[in-house]
Short mmCIF file of C-alpha atoms in Angstrom, two decimals:
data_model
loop_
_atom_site.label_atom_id
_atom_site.label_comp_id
_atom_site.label_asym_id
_atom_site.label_seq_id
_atom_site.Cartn_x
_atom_site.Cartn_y
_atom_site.Cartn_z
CA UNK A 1 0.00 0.00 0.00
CA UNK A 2 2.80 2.30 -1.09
CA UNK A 3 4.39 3.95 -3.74
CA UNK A 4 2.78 5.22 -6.95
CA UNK A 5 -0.65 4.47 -7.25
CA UNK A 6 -1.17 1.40 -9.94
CA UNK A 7 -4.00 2.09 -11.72
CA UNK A 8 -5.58 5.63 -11.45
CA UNK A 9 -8.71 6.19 -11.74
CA UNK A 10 -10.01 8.99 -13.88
CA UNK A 11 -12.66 8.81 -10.58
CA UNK A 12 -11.64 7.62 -8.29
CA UNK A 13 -14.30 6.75 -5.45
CA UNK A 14 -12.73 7.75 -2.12
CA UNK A 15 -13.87 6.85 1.58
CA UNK A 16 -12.54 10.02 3.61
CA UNK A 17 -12.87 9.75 7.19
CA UNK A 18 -12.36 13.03 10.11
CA UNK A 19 -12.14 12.69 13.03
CA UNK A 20 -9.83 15.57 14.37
CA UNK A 21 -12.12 17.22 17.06
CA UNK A 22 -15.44 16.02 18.14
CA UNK A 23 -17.30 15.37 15.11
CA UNK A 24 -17.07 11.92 13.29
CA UNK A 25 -17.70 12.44 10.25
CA UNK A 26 -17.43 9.74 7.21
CA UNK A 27 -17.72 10.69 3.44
CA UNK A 28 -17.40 9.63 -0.03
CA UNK A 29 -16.89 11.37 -3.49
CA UNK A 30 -15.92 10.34 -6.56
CA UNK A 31 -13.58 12.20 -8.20
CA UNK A 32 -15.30 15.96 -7.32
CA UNK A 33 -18.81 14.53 -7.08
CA UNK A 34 -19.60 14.25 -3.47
CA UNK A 35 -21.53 11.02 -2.70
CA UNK A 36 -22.98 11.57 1.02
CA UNK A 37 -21.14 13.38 3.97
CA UNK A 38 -22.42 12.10 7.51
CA UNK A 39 -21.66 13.15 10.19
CA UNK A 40 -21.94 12.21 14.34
CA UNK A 41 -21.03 14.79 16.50
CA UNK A 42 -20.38 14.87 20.30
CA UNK A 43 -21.02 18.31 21.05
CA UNK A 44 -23.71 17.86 23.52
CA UNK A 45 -21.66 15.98 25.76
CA UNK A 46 -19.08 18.65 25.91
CA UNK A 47 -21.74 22.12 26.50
CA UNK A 48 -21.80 21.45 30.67
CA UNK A 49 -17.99 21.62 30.45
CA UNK A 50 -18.04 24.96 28.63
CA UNK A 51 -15.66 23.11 25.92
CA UNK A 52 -14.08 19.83 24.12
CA UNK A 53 -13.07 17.61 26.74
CA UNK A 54 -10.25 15.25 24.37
CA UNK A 55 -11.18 12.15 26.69
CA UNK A 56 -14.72 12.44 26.04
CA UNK A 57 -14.24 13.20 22.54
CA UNK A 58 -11.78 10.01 21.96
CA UNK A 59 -14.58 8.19 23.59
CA UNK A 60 -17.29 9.36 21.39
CA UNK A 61 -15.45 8.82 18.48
CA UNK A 62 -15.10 5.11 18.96
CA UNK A 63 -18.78 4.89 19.88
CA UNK A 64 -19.79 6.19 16.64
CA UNK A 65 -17.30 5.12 14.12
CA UNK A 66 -19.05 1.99 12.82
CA UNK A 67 -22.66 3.32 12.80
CA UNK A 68 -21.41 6.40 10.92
CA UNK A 69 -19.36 4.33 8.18
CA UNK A 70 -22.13 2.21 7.84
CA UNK A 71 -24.86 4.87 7.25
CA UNK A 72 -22.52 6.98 4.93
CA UNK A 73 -21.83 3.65 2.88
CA UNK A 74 -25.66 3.01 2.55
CA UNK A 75 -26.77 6.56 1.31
CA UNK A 76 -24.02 6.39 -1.11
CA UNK A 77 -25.14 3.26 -2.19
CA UNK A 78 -21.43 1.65 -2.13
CA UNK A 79 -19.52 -1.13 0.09
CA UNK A 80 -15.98 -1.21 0.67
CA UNK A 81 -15.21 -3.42 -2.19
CA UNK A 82 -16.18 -0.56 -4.80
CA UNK A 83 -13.74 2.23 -2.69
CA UNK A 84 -10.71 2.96 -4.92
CA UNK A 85 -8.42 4.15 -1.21
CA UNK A 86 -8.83 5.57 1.87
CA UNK A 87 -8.30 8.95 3.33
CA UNK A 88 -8.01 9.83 7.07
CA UNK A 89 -6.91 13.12 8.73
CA UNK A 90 -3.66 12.86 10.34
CA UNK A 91 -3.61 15.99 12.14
CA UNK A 92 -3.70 18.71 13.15
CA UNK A 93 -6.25 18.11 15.69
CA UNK A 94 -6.72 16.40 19.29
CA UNK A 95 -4.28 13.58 19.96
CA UNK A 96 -6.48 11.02 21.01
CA UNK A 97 -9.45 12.13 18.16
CA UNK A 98 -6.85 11.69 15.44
CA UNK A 99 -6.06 8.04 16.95
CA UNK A 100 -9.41 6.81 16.67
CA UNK A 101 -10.20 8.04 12.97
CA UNK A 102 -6.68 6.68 11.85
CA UNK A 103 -6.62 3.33 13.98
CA UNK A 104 -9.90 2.30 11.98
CA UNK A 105 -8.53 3.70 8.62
CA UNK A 106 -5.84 1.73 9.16
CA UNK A 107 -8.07 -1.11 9.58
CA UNK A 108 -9.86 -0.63 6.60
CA UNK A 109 -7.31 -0.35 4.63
CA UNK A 110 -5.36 -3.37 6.14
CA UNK A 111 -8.71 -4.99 5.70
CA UNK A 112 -9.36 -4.47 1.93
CA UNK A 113 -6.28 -3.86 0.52
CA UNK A 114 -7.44 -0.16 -0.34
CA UNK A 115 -4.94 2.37 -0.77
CA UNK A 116 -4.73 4.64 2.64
CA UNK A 117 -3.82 8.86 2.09
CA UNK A 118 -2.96 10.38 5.53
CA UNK A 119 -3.92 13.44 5.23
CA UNK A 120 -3.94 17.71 6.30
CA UNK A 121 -7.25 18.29 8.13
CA UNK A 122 -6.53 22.22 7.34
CA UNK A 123 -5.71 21.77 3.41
CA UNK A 124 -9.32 19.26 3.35
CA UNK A 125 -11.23 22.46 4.29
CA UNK A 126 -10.33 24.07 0.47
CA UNK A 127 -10.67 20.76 -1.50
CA UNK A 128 -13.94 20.63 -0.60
CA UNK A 129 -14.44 23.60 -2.39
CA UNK A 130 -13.71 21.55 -5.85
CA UNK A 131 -17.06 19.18 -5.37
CA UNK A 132 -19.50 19.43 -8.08
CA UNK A 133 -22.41 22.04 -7.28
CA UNK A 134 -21.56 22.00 -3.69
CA UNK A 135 -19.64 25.46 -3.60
CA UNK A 136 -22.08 28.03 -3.03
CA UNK A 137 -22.33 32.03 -2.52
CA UNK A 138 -22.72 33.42 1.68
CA UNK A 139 -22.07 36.55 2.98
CA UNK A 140 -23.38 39.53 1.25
CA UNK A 141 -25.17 38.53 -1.67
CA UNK A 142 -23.43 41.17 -4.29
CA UNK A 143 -19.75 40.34 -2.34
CA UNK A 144 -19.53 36.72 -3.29
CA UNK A 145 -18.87 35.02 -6.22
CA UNK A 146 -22.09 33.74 -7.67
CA UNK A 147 -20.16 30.05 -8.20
CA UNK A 148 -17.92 28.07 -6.53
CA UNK A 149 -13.72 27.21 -7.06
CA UNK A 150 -14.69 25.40 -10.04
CA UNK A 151 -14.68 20.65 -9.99
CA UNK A 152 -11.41 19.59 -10.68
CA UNK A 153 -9.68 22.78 -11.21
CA UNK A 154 -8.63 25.60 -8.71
CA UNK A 155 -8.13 29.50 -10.00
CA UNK A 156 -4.46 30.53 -10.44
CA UNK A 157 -4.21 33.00 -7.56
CA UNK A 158 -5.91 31.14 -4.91
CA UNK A 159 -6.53 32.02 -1.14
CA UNK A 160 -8.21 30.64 1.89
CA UNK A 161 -9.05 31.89 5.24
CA UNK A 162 -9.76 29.26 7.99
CA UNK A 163 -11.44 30.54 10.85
CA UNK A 164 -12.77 27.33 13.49
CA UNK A 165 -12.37 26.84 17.01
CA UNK A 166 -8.83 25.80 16.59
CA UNK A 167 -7.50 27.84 13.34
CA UNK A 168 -7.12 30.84 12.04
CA UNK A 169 -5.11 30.81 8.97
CA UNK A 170 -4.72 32.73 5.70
CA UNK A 171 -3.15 30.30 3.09
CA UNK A 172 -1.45 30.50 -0.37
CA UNK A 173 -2.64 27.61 -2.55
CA UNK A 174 -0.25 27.20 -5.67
CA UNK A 175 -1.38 23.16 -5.61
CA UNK A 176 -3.56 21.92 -3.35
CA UNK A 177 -1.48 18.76 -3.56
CA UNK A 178 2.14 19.63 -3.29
CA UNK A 179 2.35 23.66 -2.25
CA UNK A 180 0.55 25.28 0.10
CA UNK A 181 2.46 28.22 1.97
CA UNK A 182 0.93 29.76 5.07
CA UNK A 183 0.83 33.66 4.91
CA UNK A 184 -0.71 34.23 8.34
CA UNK A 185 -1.94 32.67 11.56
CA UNK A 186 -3.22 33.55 15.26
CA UNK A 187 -0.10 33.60 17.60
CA UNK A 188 -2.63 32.43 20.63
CA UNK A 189 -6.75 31.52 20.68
CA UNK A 190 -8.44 31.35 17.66
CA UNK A 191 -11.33 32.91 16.77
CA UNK A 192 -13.50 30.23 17.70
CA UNK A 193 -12.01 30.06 20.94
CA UNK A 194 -12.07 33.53 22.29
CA UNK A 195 -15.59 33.36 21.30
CA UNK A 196 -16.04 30.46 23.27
CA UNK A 197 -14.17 32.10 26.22
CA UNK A 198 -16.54 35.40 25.82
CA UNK A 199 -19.40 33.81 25.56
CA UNK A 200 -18.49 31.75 29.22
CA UNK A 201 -17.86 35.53 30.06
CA UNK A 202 -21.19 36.38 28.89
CA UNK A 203 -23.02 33.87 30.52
CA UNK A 204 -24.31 32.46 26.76
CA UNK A 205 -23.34 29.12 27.65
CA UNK A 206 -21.36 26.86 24.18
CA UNK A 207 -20.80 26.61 21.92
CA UNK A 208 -20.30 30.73 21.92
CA UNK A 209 -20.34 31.04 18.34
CA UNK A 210 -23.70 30.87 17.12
CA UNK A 211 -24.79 32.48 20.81
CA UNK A 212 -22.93 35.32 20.59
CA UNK A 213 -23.53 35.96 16.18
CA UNK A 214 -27.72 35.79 17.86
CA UNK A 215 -27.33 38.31 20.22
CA UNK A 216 -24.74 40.95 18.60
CA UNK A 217 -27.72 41.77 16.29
CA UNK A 218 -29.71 42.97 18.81
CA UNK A 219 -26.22 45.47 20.26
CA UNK A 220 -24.73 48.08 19.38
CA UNK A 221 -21.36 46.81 17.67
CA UNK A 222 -19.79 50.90 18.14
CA UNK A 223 -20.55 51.35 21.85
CA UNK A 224 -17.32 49.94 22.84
CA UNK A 225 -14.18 49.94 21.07
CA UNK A 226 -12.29 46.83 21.85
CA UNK A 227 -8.90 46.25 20.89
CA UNK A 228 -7.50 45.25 17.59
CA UNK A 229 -4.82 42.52 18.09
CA UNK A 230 -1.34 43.12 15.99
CA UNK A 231 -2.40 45.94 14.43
CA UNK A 232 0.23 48.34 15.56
CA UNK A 233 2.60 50.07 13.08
CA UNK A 234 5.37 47.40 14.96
CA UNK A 235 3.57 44.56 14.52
CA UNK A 236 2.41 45.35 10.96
CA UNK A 237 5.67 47.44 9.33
CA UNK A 238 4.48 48.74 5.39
CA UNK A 239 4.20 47.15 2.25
CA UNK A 240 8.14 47.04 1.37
CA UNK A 241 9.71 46.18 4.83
CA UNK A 242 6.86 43.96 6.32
CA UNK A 243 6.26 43.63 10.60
CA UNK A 244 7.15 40.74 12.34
CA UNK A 245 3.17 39.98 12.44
CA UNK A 246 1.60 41.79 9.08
CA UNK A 247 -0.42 39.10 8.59
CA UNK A 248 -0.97 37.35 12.19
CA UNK A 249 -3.86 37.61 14.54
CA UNK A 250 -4.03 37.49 18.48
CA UNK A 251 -7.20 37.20 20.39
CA UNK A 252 -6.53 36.36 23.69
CA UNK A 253 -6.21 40.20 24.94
CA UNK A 254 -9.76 41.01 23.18
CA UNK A 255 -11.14 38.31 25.49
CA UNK A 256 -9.01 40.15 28.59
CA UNK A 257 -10.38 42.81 27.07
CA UNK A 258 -14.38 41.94 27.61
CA UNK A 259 -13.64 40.27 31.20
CA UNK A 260 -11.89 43.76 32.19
CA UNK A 261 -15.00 45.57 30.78
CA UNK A 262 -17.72 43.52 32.54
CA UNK A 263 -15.71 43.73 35.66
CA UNK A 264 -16.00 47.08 35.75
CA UNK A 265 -19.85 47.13 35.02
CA UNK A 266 -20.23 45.22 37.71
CA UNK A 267 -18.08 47.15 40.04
CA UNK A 268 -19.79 50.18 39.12
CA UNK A 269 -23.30 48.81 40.54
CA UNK A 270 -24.66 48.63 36.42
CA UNK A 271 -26.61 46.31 34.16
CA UNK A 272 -24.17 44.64 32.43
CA UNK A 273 -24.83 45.59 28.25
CA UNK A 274 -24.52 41.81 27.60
CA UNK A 275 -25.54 42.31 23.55
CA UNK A 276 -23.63 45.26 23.10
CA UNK A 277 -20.68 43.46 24.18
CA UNK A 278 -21.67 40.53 22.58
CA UNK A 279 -21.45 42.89 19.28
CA UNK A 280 -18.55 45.01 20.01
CA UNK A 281 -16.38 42.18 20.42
CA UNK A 282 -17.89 40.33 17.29
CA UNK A 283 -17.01 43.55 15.46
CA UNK A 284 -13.36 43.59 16.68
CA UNK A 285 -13.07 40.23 15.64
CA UNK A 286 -14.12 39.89 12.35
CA UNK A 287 -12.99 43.55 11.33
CA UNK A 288 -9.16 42.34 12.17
CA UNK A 289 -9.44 39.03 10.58
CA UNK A 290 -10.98 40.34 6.75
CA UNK A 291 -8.82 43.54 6.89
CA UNK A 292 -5.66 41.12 7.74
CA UNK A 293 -6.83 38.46 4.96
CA UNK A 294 -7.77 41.22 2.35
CA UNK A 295 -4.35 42.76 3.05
CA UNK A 296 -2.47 39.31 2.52
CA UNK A 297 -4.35 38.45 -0.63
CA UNK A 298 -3.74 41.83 -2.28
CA UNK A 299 -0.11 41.62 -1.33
CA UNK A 300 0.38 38.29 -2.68
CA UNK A 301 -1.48 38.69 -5.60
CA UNK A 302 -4.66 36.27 -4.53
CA UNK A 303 -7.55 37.06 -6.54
CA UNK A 304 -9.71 34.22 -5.09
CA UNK A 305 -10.02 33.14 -1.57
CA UNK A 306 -12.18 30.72 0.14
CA UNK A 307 -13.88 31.04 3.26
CA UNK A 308 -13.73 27.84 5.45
CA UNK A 309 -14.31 26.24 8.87
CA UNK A 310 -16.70 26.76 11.66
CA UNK A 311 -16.89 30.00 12.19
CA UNK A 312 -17.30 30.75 8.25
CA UNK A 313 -20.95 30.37 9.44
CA UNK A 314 -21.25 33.23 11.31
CA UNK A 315 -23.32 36.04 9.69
CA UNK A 316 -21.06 39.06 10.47
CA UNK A 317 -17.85 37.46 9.04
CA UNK A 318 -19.20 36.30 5.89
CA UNK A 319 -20.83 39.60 5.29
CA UNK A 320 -17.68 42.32 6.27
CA UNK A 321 -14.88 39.75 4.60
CA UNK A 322 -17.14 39.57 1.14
CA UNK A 323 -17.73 43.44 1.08
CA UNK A 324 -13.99 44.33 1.73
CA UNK A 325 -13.03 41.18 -0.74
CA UNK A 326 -15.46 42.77 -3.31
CA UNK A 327 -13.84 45.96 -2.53
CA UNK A 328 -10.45 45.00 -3.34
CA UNK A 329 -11.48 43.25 -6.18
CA UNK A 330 -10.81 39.53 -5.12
CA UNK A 331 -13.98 36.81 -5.54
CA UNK A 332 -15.14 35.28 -2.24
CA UNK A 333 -15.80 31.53 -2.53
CA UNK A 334 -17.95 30.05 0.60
CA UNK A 335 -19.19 26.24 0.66
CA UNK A 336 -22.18 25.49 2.11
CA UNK A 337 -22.46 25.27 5.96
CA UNK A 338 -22.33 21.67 6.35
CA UNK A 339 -19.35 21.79 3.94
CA UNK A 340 -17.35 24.41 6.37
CA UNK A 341 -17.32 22.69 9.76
CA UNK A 342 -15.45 19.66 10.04
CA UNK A 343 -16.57 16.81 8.11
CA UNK A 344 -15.16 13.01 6.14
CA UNK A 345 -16.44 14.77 2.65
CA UNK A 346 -13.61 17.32 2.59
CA UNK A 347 -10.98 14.64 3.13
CA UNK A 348 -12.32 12.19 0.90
CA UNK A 349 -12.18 15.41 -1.83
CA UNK A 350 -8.74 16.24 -1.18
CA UNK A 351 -8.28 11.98 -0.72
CA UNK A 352 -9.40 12.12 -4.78
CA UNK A 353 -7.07 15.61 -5.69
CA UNK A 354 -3.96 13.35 -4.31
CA UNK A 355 -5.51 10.43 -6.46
CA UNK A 356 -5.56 11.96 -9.64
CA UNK A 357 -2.38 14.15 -9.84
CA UNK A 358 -0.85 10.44 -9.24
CA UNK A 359 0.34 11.01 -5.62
CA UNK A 360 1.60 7.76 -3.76
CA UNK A 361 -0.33 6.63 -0.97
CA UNK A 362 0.87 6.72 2.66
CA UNK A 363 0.74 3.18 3.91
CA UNK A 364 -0.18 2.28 7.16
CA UNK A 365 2.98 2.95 9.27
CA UNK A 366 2.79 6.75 9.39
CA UNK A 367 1.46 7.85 12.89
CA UNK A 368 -0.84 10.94 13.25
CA UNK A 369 0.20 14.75 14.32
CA UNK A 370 -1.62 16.59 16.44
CA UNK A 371 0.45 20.05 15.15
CA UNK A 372 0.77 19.05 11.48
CA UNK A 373 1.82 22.06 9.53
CA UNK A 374 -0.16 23.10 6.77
CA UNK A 375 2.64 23.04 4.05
CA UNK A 376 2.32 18.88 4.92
CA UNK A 377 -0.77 17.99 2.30
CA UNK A 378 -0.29 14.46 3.12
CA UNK A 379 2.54 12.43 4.70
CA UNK A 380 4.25 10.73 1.88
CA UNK A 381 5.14 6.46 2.51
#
């Protein structure tokens, strides 16, 4: 089960399996056609601790491996004699998560002879963009391209923002199977996490996301200007000698930021302004994460960019990255919701891209990486 792959298939049918965090999540394409995604997620068993607890998630994960393989094989209306290979995320993501999803893949693949791809959990999130009719517009209606990346083929000058509750990353794709380069990254939480953290602040209970994208509509997102992570002249530096963190993000002092201020509301005696908080800090968020992306893309030439991961879902991002995108002239590519949390479709996808541009398989003896880098598509045998 290494070296090249014998006999490509023009379409190759792909079982992709994820199981980096807490959701389990099985799926099949062939070639850029996407087959069924399913997905079993654990989330409920982690909202009284306020977060993912790995143990529990490990836990859950082996609970509802086998059920989810074996619904995700029925709607597709496939066994695992007509997969062409395997693909499992190898990291990054929780130790213990990753050992589950590629313990079984393993066993599959030892099981049927099928080829097995280890691969990035971060470079899955754009090749799901490539499945036939599943890329779709979000944000502002008139900011985002109308289609999506296109099956089979990705633009020239090709971006991607990953925002989830563990990333926040601005990428260059040259090939989404051989050279990714990462442009930009949070130095501490990511965005998903320091609105987790708020929202505990808050008293919105979690997941925070979706809680705190609710309320901030009803709040006033001016009525209190919260800090703007790396955005000082030394952080960012100009255009022709570049800061040490142009492109970088930092969240963990906006989250100080709203403890401090509800501290003092409370201090004071006052009603604490729970949805103007809620908004002020969403606004502070999502206004340093498009300007930073925008800024990347223009400086790198990126004239595409797709939006991807958990918290591509929430309402405020999606609309303030496609208007600035719009603005600066680059399209905005967005896959549907159940495409942009974590899911077994998006590796099978990028499973296939290795597939067809003849990449070897990774055999069975590679072990997974909880802080694989994203310029590691897949680990080679």
């Amino acid at each position: 089960m290494s070296g090249q792959y014998p006999e490509q298939p023009k379409q190759p049918l792909v079982l992709g399996i994820e199981s980096s965090c807490d959701e389990t999540g099985v799926g099949i394409v062939r070639g850029t056609t996407l087959l069924t995604n399913t997905v079993s997620s654990s989330m409920e068993e982690h909202v009284r601790f306020g977060g993912v607890i790995p143990e529990i998630a490990s836990r859950a994960h082996l609970d509802a491996f086998v059920p989810t393989l074996q619904e995700s094989l029925h709607e597709a209306g496939v066994t695992l004699d007509d997969i062409d290979a395997i693909a499992v995320t190898s990291g990054p993501g929780l130790a213990g998560a990753l050992m589950v999803g590629v313990c079984a893949a393993k066993a599959l693949a030892v099981a049927t002879g099928k080829p097995l791809y280890a691969i990035n959990h971060l470079v899955a999130h754009v090749g799901v963009g490539l499945l036939d009719g599943r890329a779709a517009s979000g944000g502002a209606p008139d900011a985002v391209a109308a289609a999506g990346l296109g099956a089979g083929s990705l633009p020239g000058n090709l971006g991607a923002l990953l925002v989830s509750g563990g990333h926040t990353e601005i990428l260059r794709i040259r090939s989404i199977t051989d050279d990714v380069e990462l442009l930009g990254s949070t130095i501490d939480d990511a965005a998903g996490e320091a609105y987790d953290k708020v929202a505990r602040i808050l008293g919105l209970g979690y997941p925070g996301g979706p809680a705190i994208d609710k309320l901030a509509r009803q709040g006033n997102p001016k009525s209190i200007r919260f800090p703007r992570g790396l955005t000082q002249p030394k952080y960012m530096g100009t255009a022709e000698e570049k800061g040490p963190h142009r492109y970088d993000w930092s969240f963990s002092g906006l989250k100080t930021a709203v403890a401090r201020c509800v501290e003092q509301f409370e201090a004071r005696g006052e009603q604490v302004p729970v949805a103007d908080i809620a908004a002020a800090f969403q606004e502070a968020v999502v206004d340093v994460i498009s300007s930073k992306a925008v800024l990347a893309c223009k400086e790198h030439g990126i004239t595409d960019v797709l939006l991807g991961g958990g918290v591509a879902a929430n309402s405020r991002l999606r609309e303030l990255t496609g208007q600035r995108c719009t603005s600066a002239g680059i399209k905005l590519h967005v896959p549907p919701l159940d495409l942009c949390t974590d899911n077994g479709a998006m590796v099978a996808a990028l499973g296939a891209q290795l597939i067809m541009a003849g990449v070897a398989p990774s055999g069975v003896g590679f072990a997974p990486d909880s802080s694989m880098p994203v310029t590691t598509v897949s680990v080679p045998s």
